[in-house]
Short mmCIF file of C-alpha atoms in Angstrom, two decimals:
data_model
loop_
_atom_site.label_atom_id
_atom_site.label_comp_id
_atom_site.label_asym_id
_atom_site.label_seq_id
_atom_site.Cartn_x
_atom_site.Cartn_y
_atom_site.Cartn_z
CA MET A 30 -16.75 19.78 5.36
CA GLN A 31 -17.74 21.68 8.26
CA THR A 32 -16.12 25.05 9.44
CA PRO A 33 -17.98 26.00 12.57
CA ASP A 34 -18.16 29.82 12.75
CA ASN A 35 -17.38 29.89 16.68
CA LEU A 36 -13.65 28.30 16.23
CA LYS A 37 -10.64 29.70 15.63
CA TYR A 38 -8.20 27.61 12.99
CA THR A 39 -4.47 27.46 12.26
CA GLN A 40 -2.84 26.72 8.71
CA ASN A 41 -2.02 23.48 10.42
CA HIS A 42 -5.61 22.35 10.35
CA GLU A 43 -6.41 22.30 14.20
CA TRP A 44 -9.18 24.09 15.63
CA ILE A 45 -9.23 25.71 18.99
CA ARG A 46 -12.38 26.57 21.38
CA LEU A 47 -12.13 29.41 23.99
CA GLU A 48 -14.66 29.02 26.93
CA GLU A 49 -15.09 31.72 29.17
CA ASP A 50 -13.08 30.28 32.17
CA GLY A 51 -10.00 31.17 30.12
CA THR A 52 -9.62 27.29 29.23
CA ALA A 53 -9.91 26.38 25.74
CA TYR A 54 -10.47 22.86 23.68
CA VAL A 55 -8.42 21.90 21.03
CA GLY A 56 -9.07 19.41 17.82
CA ILE A 57 -8.11 18.77 14.48
CA THR A 58 -10.54 20.04 11.59
CA ASP A 59 -12.99 18.51 9.31
CA PHE A 60 -10.55 18.96 6.53
CA ALA A 61 -7.73 17.52 8.18
CA GLN A 62 -9.69 14.07 9.55
CA GLU A 63 -10.76 13.88 6.12
CA SER A 64 -7.60 13.93 4.83
CA LEU A 65 -6.06 11.69 7.08
CA GLY A 66 -8.83 8.57 6.67
CA GLU A 67 -9.47 6.66 9.90
CA ILE A 68 -7.51 7.31 13.04
CA VAL A 69 -6.08 4.41 14.89
CA TYR A 70 -4.29 6.07 17.60
CA VAL A 71 -3.90 9.39 19.34
CA GLU A 72 -1.03 9.73 21.11
CA VAL A 73 -0.56 12.86 23.73
CA GLU A 74 2.12 12.82 26.26
CA THR A 75 1.96 16.26 27.42
CA VAL A 76 -0.62 16.66 29.87
CA ASP A 77 0.46 18.62 32.66
CA GLU A 78 3.63 20.57 30.38
CA THR A 79 3.30 24.09 29.30
CA LEU A 80 4.08 24.70 25.41
CA GLU A 81 4.31 27.55 23.03
CA LYS A 82 2.41 28.45 20.15
CA ASP A 83 3.18 26.07 17.11
CA GLU A 84 5.08 23.45 19.77
CA VAL A 85 4.00 19.90 18.98
CA PHE A 86 1.54 18.40 21.63
CA GLY A 87 0.71 15.11 20.27
CA THR A 88 0.58 12.77 17.29
CA VAL A 89 -2.22 11.23 15.34
CA GLU A 90 -1.77 7.60 13.44
CA ALA A 91 -3.74 6.90 10.86
CA VAL A 92 -3.92 3.92 8.70
CA LYS A 93 -1.73 5.35 6.07
CA THR A 94 -0.08 8.28 7.39
CA THR A 95 0.99 9.59 10.66
CA SER A 96 0.49 13.52 11.76
CA ASP A 97 2.04 15.64 14.49
CA ILE A 98 -0.06 17.80 16.32
CA TYR A 99 0.41 21.67 16.90
CA MET A 100 -0.44 23.91 19.71
CA PRO A 101 -2.50 26.82 18.17
CA VAL A 102 -1.47 29.06 21.31
CA SER A 103 0.44 29.07 24.07
CA GLY A 104 -0.68 27.19 27.05
CA LYS A 105 -0.77 24.55 29.80
CA ILE A 106 -2.05 21.02 28.64
CA THR A 107 -4.63 20.35 31.53
CA GLU A 108 -6.52 17.28 30.08
CA PHE A 109 -6.55 14.72 27.36
CA ASN A 110 -9.64 13.50 26.34
CA PRO A 111 -10.25 10.18 27.80
CA ALA A 112 -12.37 8.87 25.02
CA LEU A 113 -9.11 8.98 22.69
CA ASN A 114 -6.78 7.76 25.07
CA GLU A 115 -5.53 3.91 24.69
CA THR A 116 -5.47 3.38 28.37
CA ASN A 117 -9.08 3.79 28.90
CA GLU A 118 -11.01 0.51 27.67
CA ASP A 119 -13.67 2.16 25.72
CA ASN A 120 -11.56 4.57 23.87
CA ASP A 121 -12.16 5.25 20.26
CA PRO A 122 -9.94 7.14 18.39
CA THR A 123 -12.48 7.10 15.27
CA LEU A 124 -14.38 9.80 17.33
CA ILE A 125 -12.10 12.37 15.70
CA ASN A 126 -13.53 11.02 12.29
CA SER A 127 -17.04 11.00 13.28
CA ASP A 128 -17.34 14.34 15.56
CA PRO A 129 -14.21 16.44 14.82
CA TYR A 130 -15.65 19.43 17.15
CA GLY A 131 -17.11 17.84 19.71
CA LYS A 132 -16.38 14.24 20.94
CA GLY A 133 -13.51 14.21 18.87
CA TRP A 134 -11.74 17.29 20.89
CA ILE A 135 -8.25 16.07 22.05
CA ILE A 136 -6.85 18.10 24.45
CA LYS A 137 -7.80 21.08 27.01
CA ILE A 138 -5.72 23.90 27.77
CA GLU A 139 -5.24 26.76 29.91
CA VAL A 140 -4.62 29.58 27.71
CA LEU A 141 -1.49 31.87 28.60
CA ASP A 142 -2.20 34.78 26.34
CA PRO A 143 -5.51 35.13 25.22
CA ALA A 144 -4.04 38.05 22.59
CA GLN A 145 -2.67 35.02 20.67
CA PHE A 146 -6.22 34.09 19.27
CA ASP A 147 -6.39 37.37 17.18
CA GLU A 148 -3.50 35.53 15.07
CA LEU A 149 -5.32 32.60 14.65
CA LEU A 150 -7.72 31.97 11.28
CA SER A 151 -11.17 32.95 11.45
CA ALA A 152 -13.48 30.34 10.01
CA ASP A 153 -14.11 32.25 6.61
CA ALA A 154 -10.21 32.39 6.38
CA TYR A 155 -9.92 28.96 6.97
CA GLN A 156 -12.44 27.94 4.55
CA LYS A 157 -10.64 30.16 2.02
CA LEU A 158 -7.29 28.05 2.66
CA ILE A 159 -9.09 24.30 2.37
CA GLU A 160 -10.65 25.34 -0.86
CA MET B 22 -4.41 12.25 -14.99
CA LYS B 23 -5.49 8.72 -16.17
CA THR B 24 -8.57 7.04 -15.18
CA THR B 25 -9.69 3.46 -15.36
CA PRO B 26 -13.02 2.12 -16.83
CA LEU B 27 -14.42 1.97 -13.20
CA THR B 28 -13.47 5.57 -11.76
CA GLU B 29 -17.23 6.64 -12.28
CA ILE B 30 -18.45 3.58 -10.47
CA HIS B 31 -15.87 4.32 -7.68
CA ARG B 32 -16.78 7.81 -7.19
CA ALA B 33 -20.73 6.68 -7.16
CA LEU B 34 -19.99 4.26 -4.52
CA GLY B 35 -18.21 7.37 -2.40
CA ALA B 36 -14.61 6.31 -2.76
CA ARG B 37 -11.70 8.29 -1.42
CA MET B 38 -9.89 8.77 -4.41
CA ALA B 39 -6.37 9.64 -5.35
CA GLU B 40 -3.65 9.96 -7.61
CA PHE B 41 -1.38 6.79 -7.97
CA ALA B 42 1.08 6.29 -10.58
CA GLY B 43 -0.26 8.90 -12.57
CA TYR B 44 -3.97 7.27 -12.18
CA GLU B 45 -7.06 8.54 -10.33
CA MET B 46 -7.69 5.30 -8.02
CA PRO B 47 -9.87 4.64 -4.99
CA ILE B 48 -8.07 4.31 -2.00
CA SER B 49 -10.97 3.20 0.38
CA TYR B 50 -14.54 2.52 0.31
CA ALA B 51 -15.97 1.50 3.79
CA GLY B 52 -12.51 2.28 5.16
CA ILE B 53 -9.21 0.57 4.95
CA ARG B 54 -9.40 -2.09 8.37
CA GLU B 55 -13.05 -3.02 7.14
CA GLU B 56 -11.85 -3.85 3.40
CA HIS B 57 -9.03 -5.56 4.95
CA LEU B 58 -10.70 -7.67 7.08
CA ALA B 59 -13.44 -8.43 4.18
CA VAL B 60 -10.61 -10.01 2.31
CA ARG B 61 -9.10 -11.53 5.01
CA HIS B 62 -12.04 -13.12 6.16
CA ALA B 63 -14.42 -13.22 2.79
CA VAL B 64 -13.84 -11.74 -0.11
CA GLY B 65 -12.97 -8.07 -1.55
CA VAL B 66 -12.48 -6.80 -5.38
CA PHE B 67 -10.01 -4.55 -6.00
CA ASP B 68 -10.03 -2.35 -9.92
CA VAL B 69 -6.10 -2.53 -10.49
CA SER B 70 -6.41 -1.89 -13.82
CA HIS B 71 -3.80 0.51 -13.55
CA MET B 72 -1.14 -2.15 -13.78
CA GLY B 73 0.67 -2.38 -17.04
CA GLU B 74 0.76 -5.15 -19.23
CA PHE B 75 2.53 -6.05 -22.28
CA ILE B 76 2.61 -9.20 -24.81
CA VAL B 77 6.48 -10.25 -25.92
CA LYS B 78 5.20 -12.75 -28.71
CA GLY B 79 7.32 -13.97 -31.64
CA PRO B 80 9.70 -17.28 -32.45
CA GLU B 81 12.12 -15.94 -30.08
CA ALA B 82 9.73 -14.67 -27.23
CA LEU B 83 11.28 -16.85 -24.89
CA LYS B 84 14.60 -15.58 -25.62
CA LEU B 85 13.66 -12.36 -24.41
CA VAL B 86 12.01 -13.15 -21.59
CA GLN B 87 14.66 -15.13 -20.18
CA ARG B 88 17.42 -12.04 -21.22
CA VAL B 89 15.63 -9.40 -19.19
CA THR B 90 13.96 -11.51 -16.01
CA SER B 91 15.63 -13.32 -13.24
CA ASN B 92 13.49 -16.36 -12.83
CA ASN B 93 13.58 -19.25 -15.11
CA ALA B 94 10.97 -18.49 -17.64
CA ALA B 95 11.93 -21.74 -19.52
CA LYS B 96 10.32 -23.57 -16.57
CA LEU B 97 6.76 -22.28 -17.35
CA ALA B 98 4.37 -24.23 -19.54
CA PRO B 99 1.43 -22.55 -21.18
CA GLY B 100 -1.07 -21.77 -18.10
CA ARG B 101 1.28 -21.33 -15.92
CA VAL B 102 2.46 -17.80 -13.96
CA GLN B 103 5.78 -16.74 -12.29
CA TYR B 104 6.81 -13.80 -10.05
CA SER B 105 9.74 -12.51 -11.35
CA CYS B 106 12.07 -9.15 -11.56
CA LEU B 107 13.85 -7.38 -14.05
CA PRO B 108 17.25 -6.64 -12.68
CA ASN B 109 19.18 -3.80 -14.00
CA GLU B 110 23.25 -4.07 -15.12
CA GLU B 111 24.11 -2.91 -11.49
CA GLY B 112 21.93 -5.77 -10.19
CA GLY B 113 19.40 -3.32 -8.67
CA ILE B 114 15.84 -4.13 -9.59
CA VAL B 115 13.94 -1.71 -12.64
CA ASP B 116 10.90 -3.83 -11.39
CA ASP B 117 9.37 -6.98 -10.05
CA LEU B 118 6.45 -8.45 -11.90
CA LEU B 119 4.29 -11.76 -13.16
CA VAL B 120 5.27 -13.33 -16.17
CA TYR B 121 2.34 -15.32 -17.74
CA ARG B 122 3.31 -18.41 -20.52
CA LEU B 123 0.35 -17.40 -22.85
CA PHE B 124 -1.72 -20.55 -24.71
CA ASP B 125 -0.39 -21.22 -28.24
CA ASP B 126 -3.44 -20.51 -29.84
CA GLN B 127 -2.83 -16.73 -29.30
CA CYS B 128 0.18 -17.31 -31.58
CA ALA B 129 1.13 -18.17 -35.12
CA GLU B 130 3.09 -21.24 -36.20
CA GLY B 131 6.39 -21.40 -34.64
CA GLU B 132 5.75 -18.68 -32.46
CA GLU B 133 5.27 -18.18 -28.11
CA ALA B 134 3.70 -15.58 -26.21
CA PHE B 135 3.76 -14.23 -22.73
CA MET B 136 2.14 -11.65 -20.91
CA LEU B 137 4.02 -9.36 -18.60
CA VAL B 138 2.29 -7.52 -15.59
CA VAL B 139 4.19 -4.68 -14.53
CA ASN B 140 3.74 -2.18 -11.76
CA ALA B 141 1.63 1.05 -13.21
CA SER B 142 4.05 3.67 -11.95
CA ASN B 143 6.99 2.04 -13.50
CA ILE B 144 5.52 1.09 -17.30
CA GLU B 145 7.07 3.44 -19.41
CA LYS B 146 10.34 2.55 -17.77
CA ASP B 147 10.27 -1.33 -18.10
CA PHE B 148 8.85 -1.00 -21.98
CA ALA B 149 12.01 0.76 -22.63
CA HIS B 150 14.47 -1.45 -20.53
CA ILE B 151 12.94 -4.36 -21.81
CA GLN B 152 12.88 -3.09 -25.61
CA ARG B 153 16.74 -1.95 -25.36
CA TYR B 154 17.55 -5.74 -25.07
CA ASN B 155 15.50 -6.97 -27.59
CA ASN B 156 17.61 -8.16 -30.47
CA PHE B 157 15.68 -11.21 -30.84
CA ASP B 158 12.99 -12.20 -33.57
CA THR B 159 9.91 -10.84 -31.26
CA ARG B 160 7.87 -8.27 -30.35
CA LEU B 161 7.12 -6.40 -27.29
CA ILE B 162 3.55 -4.54 -27.50
CA ASP B 163 2.00 -2.57 -24.29
CA ILE B 164 -1.66 -3.34 -23.72
CA SER B 165 -1.94 -1.61 -20.64
CA ASP B 166 -4.54 1.20 -21.99
CA GLN B 167 -6.58 -1.59 -23.43
CA SER B 168 -6.41 -4.03 -20.37
CA GLY B 169 -8.48 -4.31 -17.43
CA LEU B 170 -7.84 -6.18 -14.22
CA LEU B 171 -9.65 -6.87 -11.42
CA ALA B 172 -8.45 -8.84 -8.41
CA VAL B 173 -11.06 -10.97 -6.44
CA GLN B 174 -9.67 -11.68 -3.00
CA GLY B 175 -10.32 -13.72 -0.15
CA PRO B 176 -11.30 -17.20 1.43
CA ARG B 177 -14.58 -17.17 -0.18
CA ALA B 178 -13.81 -15.73 -3.55
CA THR B 179 -13.89 -19.02 -5.41
CA GLU B 180 -17.44 -19.78 -4.31
CA ALA B 181 -18.52 -16.11 -5.26
CA LEU B 182 -16.98 -16.26 -8.88
CA GLN B 183 -18.18 -20.03 -9.60
CA THR B 184 -21.69 -18.55 -9.77
CA LEU B 185 -20.32 -16.84 -12.51
CA THR B 186 -18.65 -19.19 -14.89
CA ASP B 187 -18.62 -22.93 -15.81
CA VAL B 188 -14.83 -23.12 -15.24
CA PRO B 189 -14.14 -25.76 -12.54
CA LEU B 190 -12.60 -22.45 -10.59
CA ALA B 191 -11.12 -24.55 -7.51
CA ASP B 192 -9.42 -27.03 -10.10
CA ILE B 193 -6.93 -23.80 -11.03
CA ALA B 194 -3.45 -24.18 -8.87
CA TYR B 195 -1.96 -21.24 -7.70
CA TYR B 196 0.14 -19.40 -10.14
CA HIS B 197 -2.02 -21.25 -12.92
CA PHE B 198 -4.56 -19.63 -15.06
CA VAL B 199 -6.65 -20.48 -17.84
CA LYS B 200 -8.94 -18.71 -20.42
CA GLY B 201 -12.76 -19.12 -20.12
CA ARG B 202 -16.43 -17.39 -20.12
CA MET B 203 -17.54 -15.34 -17.00
CA ALA B 204 -20.32 -13.36 -16.55
CA GLY B 205 -21.17 -13.72 -19.74
CA ILE B 206 -17.73 -12.32 -21.00
CA ASP B 207 -15.65 -14.41 -23.21
CA ASN B 208 -11.74 -15.12 -23.07
CA VAL B 209 -11.90 -13.73 -19.41
CA LEU B 210 -8.05 -14.53 -18.21
CA ILE B 211 -8.60 -16.48 -14.77
CA SER B 212 -5.86 -16.27 -12.77
CA ALA B 213 -5.24 -17.82 -9.55
CA THR B 214 -2.83 -14.97 -8.20
CA GLY B 215 -2.86 -12.23 -6.19
CA TYR B 216 -1.77 -9.52 -3.63
CA THR B 217 -2.99 -10.32 -0.93
CA GLY B 218 -1.83 -13.93 0.57
CA ALA B 219 -6.06 -14.70 0.86
CA GLY B 220 -6.70 -16.62 -2.29
CA GLY B 221 -8.72 -15.24 -5.23
CA PHE B 222 -8.34 -14.40 -8.72
CA GLU B 223 -7.16 -11.64 -10.77
CA LEU B 224 -9.38 -11.21 -14.15
CA TYR B 225 -7.83 -9.62 -17.42
CA VAL B 226 -10.49 -8.73 -19.71
CA ALA B 227 -10.60 -5.50 -22.21
CA ASN B 228 -11.46 -2.13 -20.59
CA GLU B 229 -14.84 -2.18 -22.41
CA GLU B 230 -15.78 -5.47 -20.38
CA LEU B 231 -14.53 -3.81 -17.12
CA PRO B 232 -17.64 -2.11 -15.88
CA ALA B 233 -20.25 -5.13 -16.57
CA LEU B 234 -17.56 -7.88 -15.18
CA TRP B 235 -17.52 -5.28 -11.69
CA GLU B 236 -20.94 -5.36 -11.27
CA ALA B 237 -21.33 -9.06 -12.09
CA VAL B 238 -18.79 -10.00 -9.47
CA MET B 239 -20.39 -7.48 -6.83
CA GLU B 240 -23.74 -9.10 -7.30
CA ALA B 241 -22.79 -12.75 -7.25
CA GLY B 242 -20.30 -11.80 -3.92
CA LYS B 243 -23.44 -10.17 -1.77
CA PRO B 244 -24.16 -13.90 -0.39
CA TYR B 245 -20.44 -13.93 0.39
CA GLY B 246 -20.23 -10.57 2.26
CA ILE B 247 -18.28 -8.65 -0.87
CA GLU B 248 -16.70 -5.21 -0.39
CA PRO B 249 -14.87 -3.11 -2.89
CA ALA B 250 -11.79 -2.65 -1.29
CA GLY B 251 -9.11 0.14 -2.58
CA LEU B 252 -5.36 0.41 -2.61
CA GLY B 253 -5.06 1.41 1.14
CA ALA B 254 -6.24 -2.25 1.96
CA ARG B 255 -4.40 -3.84 -1.00
CA ASP B 256 -1.17 -2.50 1.00
CA THR B 257 -1.95 -3.48 3.96
CA LEU B 258 -2.66 -6.88 2.96
CA ARG B 259 0.37 -7.07 0.83
CA LEU B 260 2.43 -5.78 3.88
CA GLU B 261 1.04 -8.42 6.96
CA LYS B 262 2.59 -11.32 4.16
CA GLY B 263 5.79 -9.33 3.84
CA TYR B 264 5.69 -8.74 0.02
CA CYS B 265 7.76 -6.18 -1.60
CA LEU B 266 5.91 -2.93 -3.16
CA TYR B 267 8.11 -1.30 -5.62
CA GLY B 268 9.30 2.33 -4.50
CA HIS B 269 9.58 0.79 -0.58
CA GLU B 270 11.17 -2.70 -0.56
CA ILE B 271 12.99 -2.49 -3.95
CA ASP B 272 14.10 -0.47 -6.32
CA ASP B 273 16.44 0.50 -9.06
CA LYS B 274 19.25 0.28 -6.19
CA THR B 275 18.52 -2.80 -3.81
CA SER B 276 19.91 -6.39 -4.98
CA PRO B 277 17.24 -9.07 -4.90
CA ILE B 278 19.21 -10.85 -2.63
CA GLU B 279 18.97 -8.23 0.02
CA ALA B 280 15.37 -8.08 -0.59
CA GLY B 281 14.65 -12.12 0.20
CA LEU B 282 14.08 -12.37 -3.73
CA SER B 283 17.08 -15.17 -4.28
CA TRP B 284 14.22 -17.44 -4.72
CA ILE B 285 13.18 -15.85 -7.85
CA THR B 286 16.78 -15.17 -9.02
CA LYS B 287 17.99 -18.18 -10.84
CA LEU B 288 21.60 -17.74 -11.66
CA LYS B 289 22.18 -20.99 -13.12
CA LYS B 290 19.34 -20.39 -16.00
CA GLY B 291 22.24 -19.14 -18.27
CA ASP B 292 22.94 -15.12 -19.13
CA PHE B 293 20.37 -12.48 -18.20
CA VAL B 294 20.78 -9.04 -17.78
CA GLY B 295 22.48 -8.36 -13.97
CA ARG B 296 23.06 -11.71 -13.53
CA GLU B 297 27.72 -10.78 -12.85
CA ALA B 298 26.27 -7.94 -10.31
CA ILE B 299 23.86 -10.42 -8.47
CA LEU B 300 26.27 -13.03 -8.59
CA ARG B 301 28.88 -11.07 -7.08
CA VAL B 302 26.57 -9.70 -4.01
CA LYS B 303 25.49 -13.25 -3.59
CA GLU B 304 29.37 -14.13 -3.37
CA GLU B 305 30.37 -11.12 -1.24
CA GLY B 306 27.54 -11.12 1.04
CA THR B 307 25.20 -8.36 1.37
CA GLN B 308 25.14 -5.09 3.18
CA GLN B 309 21.83 -5.14 4.31
CA GLN B 310 18.75 -7.38 4.53
CA LEU B 311 14.85 -6.75 4.41
CA VAL B 312 13.28 -7.92 7.68
CA GLY B 313 10.08 -7.94 8.88
CA PHE B 314 9.75 -6.41 12.85
CA LYS B 315 7.13 -5.41 15.38
CA THR B 316 7.18 -2.63 17.45
CA GLU B 317 5.72 -1.95 20.90
CA GLY B 318 2.83 0.84 21.70
CA LYS B 319 0.59 1.68 18.67
CA ARG B 320 2.96 4.60 17.12
CA VAL B 321 3.37 3.21 13.47
CA PRO B 322 6.67 2.94 11.83
CA ARG B 323 6.56 4.59 8.42
CA GLN B 324 8.43 4.35 5.23
CA GLY B 325 12.43 6.75 5.93
CA TYR B 326 12.12 6.12 9.50
CA THR B 327 15.27 5.03 11.28
CA LEU B 328 16.21 1.81 12.49
CA LEU B 329 18.32 1.77 15.76
CA ASP B 330 20.41 -0.90 17.74
CA GLU B 331 19.49 -0.89 21.24
CA SER B 332 22.05 1.58 21.96
CA GLY B 333 20.67 3.98 19.88
CA GLN B 334 23.01 3.71 16.86
CA ALA B 335 21.80 3.90 13.33
CA ILE B 336 21.56 0.95 11.46
CA GLY B 337 18.70 0.71 8.81
CA ARG B 338 15.58 2.20 7.47
CA VAL B 339 12.03 1.45 7.72
CA THR B 340 10.59 0.86 3.82
CA SER B 341 6.97 0.17 4.95
CA GLY B 342 4.75 0.24 7.95
CA THR B 343 0.77 -0.31 9.54
CA LEU B 344 -1.06 -0.83 11.88
CA SER B 345 -1.26 -4.39 11.07
CA PRO B 346 -5.66 -4.90 11.06
CA SER B 347 -5.56 -8.37 11.57
CA LEU B 348 -3.23 -8.23 14.74
CA ASN B 349 -4.03 -4.89 15.68
CA MET B 350 -0.54 -4.03 16.54
CA PRO B 351 2.46 -1.94 14.35
CA ILE B 352 4.06 -3.93 11.86
CA GLY B 353 7.02 -3.09 9.53
CA MET B 354 9.46 -4.02 6.87
CA GLY B 355 13.05 -2.65 6.68
CA TYR B 356 16.86 -3.14 5.71
CA VAL B 357 19.47 -3.83 8.18
CA PRO B 358 22.77 -5.46 8.08
CA PRO B 359 22.45 -8.90 8.44
CA ALA B 360 23.95 -9.15 12.23
CA PHE B 361 20.57 -7.69 13.17
CA ALA B 362 18.21 -9.52 10.38
CA LYS B 363 17.67 -12.79 12.75
CA SER B 364 14.71 -13.07 14.56
CA GLY B 365 13.93 -12.14 17.82
CA THR B 366 17.17 -9.27 17.58
CA ALA B 367 15.83 -6.27 19.70
CA ILE B 368 15.85 -3.09 17.85
CA GLN B 369 14.79 0.38 18.15
CA ILE B 370 12.70 2.68 15.91
CA ASP B 371 13.42 6.63 15.80
CA LEU B 372 10.20 8.28 15.52
CA GLY B 373 11.68 12.02 15.86
CA ARG B 374 11.16 13.17 19.49
CA LYS B 375 11.59 9.50 20.77
CA GLN B 376 12.38 6.03 19.92
CA VAL B 377 9.95 2.76 20.29
CA ALA B 378 10.99 -0.37 20.70
CA ALA B 379 10.98 -3.47 17.96
CA GLU B 380 11.78 -6.95 17.45
CA VAL B 381 12.77 -8.16 14.13
CA VAL B 382 10.12 -11.36 13.52
CA GLU B 383 9.95 -13.82 10.73
CA LEU B 384 8.03 -13.12 7.72
CA PRO B 385 5.10 -13.25 6.98
CA PHE B 386 3.27 -11.48 9.86
CA VAL B 387 0.14 -13.22 9.20
#
């Protein structure tokens, strides 16, 4: 199970990676994808919306279960990963299973308050949570 | 947690394991969709040793079976199997089960024998329930802990298994069984049954024979594209066929009439536990009826979601749902009032933050 050091994590098993320009990528962790099993559909209908930390921004459908996904920090959703988007012909939601921290990113956001990152879990703390 | 004789083999194959009905069971190996499609189009093998098996044996075995089950077991000749349910006094369902009329060579003179195959989650409850009505000259014996069960399912199951036995498998009609030698193991109970609607067999052997049988089936199935399949695919396969699953479509409170199981409820066979209550439901009409439905989009209906009419009024609940691997669209089953049960009826499903349109359709889906 991977837990990269350069990311921050939530109790709900999302990860977030802050870029230098103040945007950030958000996805779900290796542990989360492993627990959910094969992901068959990702729904994000919140692009261009500004959501508070802990608000639901989308839903992941696995074969066996449905799981909501939450904002790790407050922000404006600027992009839904086109590779996961059902409206694109060659979309592949299982990218979340095969590459949860890379090609399987779910949304890109503009971060409103970078100080909220201090409230998130470090890789070490997250690793302890899932052990 | 209980294990099956194959638990180590599942782990070695890299299966995702999880607790089910007190057993550590394989949920999937290569992935639910892949396993599902292998069973629909080729052949798959499931370890379903967690299922419960009871033997009912004695001079009055038939009387006990008739007393506690809803279908007419008097119709069963040796070598035949019947789907049935155990109703409670209130007309709900204690469990659904298969009833096997065993061959007479299993019995002493003047005795008859049946095997009841029940859901793993209900073994203790069912045993106590049946025993409560056992004032007959017959014995009820729980052999669940000694009995292993493989389901070899799919359109190529017969060809694959035929390489392991001289028993002419194609001659075993649906819901019939024989006992014979397979993969060097004597007295395998070879049953043309299953929970996938894909054809194939269920193979009952003693626990200690199970690993050898599994290995032989996997080897024999290779040229036919066999894959090990887990409980995840078992669930999506049965749902595509509209089969009830205990704890979802049926439970202690649901009537077999509501669940579309009138066909296994033989009210004219004589008295049985729950008959009067079921008769009353039949006479007065049901409040709700089990239906299948398809939804728009890709969001999957899940057990417990509320079903709505077109105006948004709550009318029922979802009992099972999945993204059908065969149809690549969400399908589900649930209860609605009879006025909404006709196929083609437009309904909605409450997903929480939004609703999605659905349509009642004929079962099975596939």
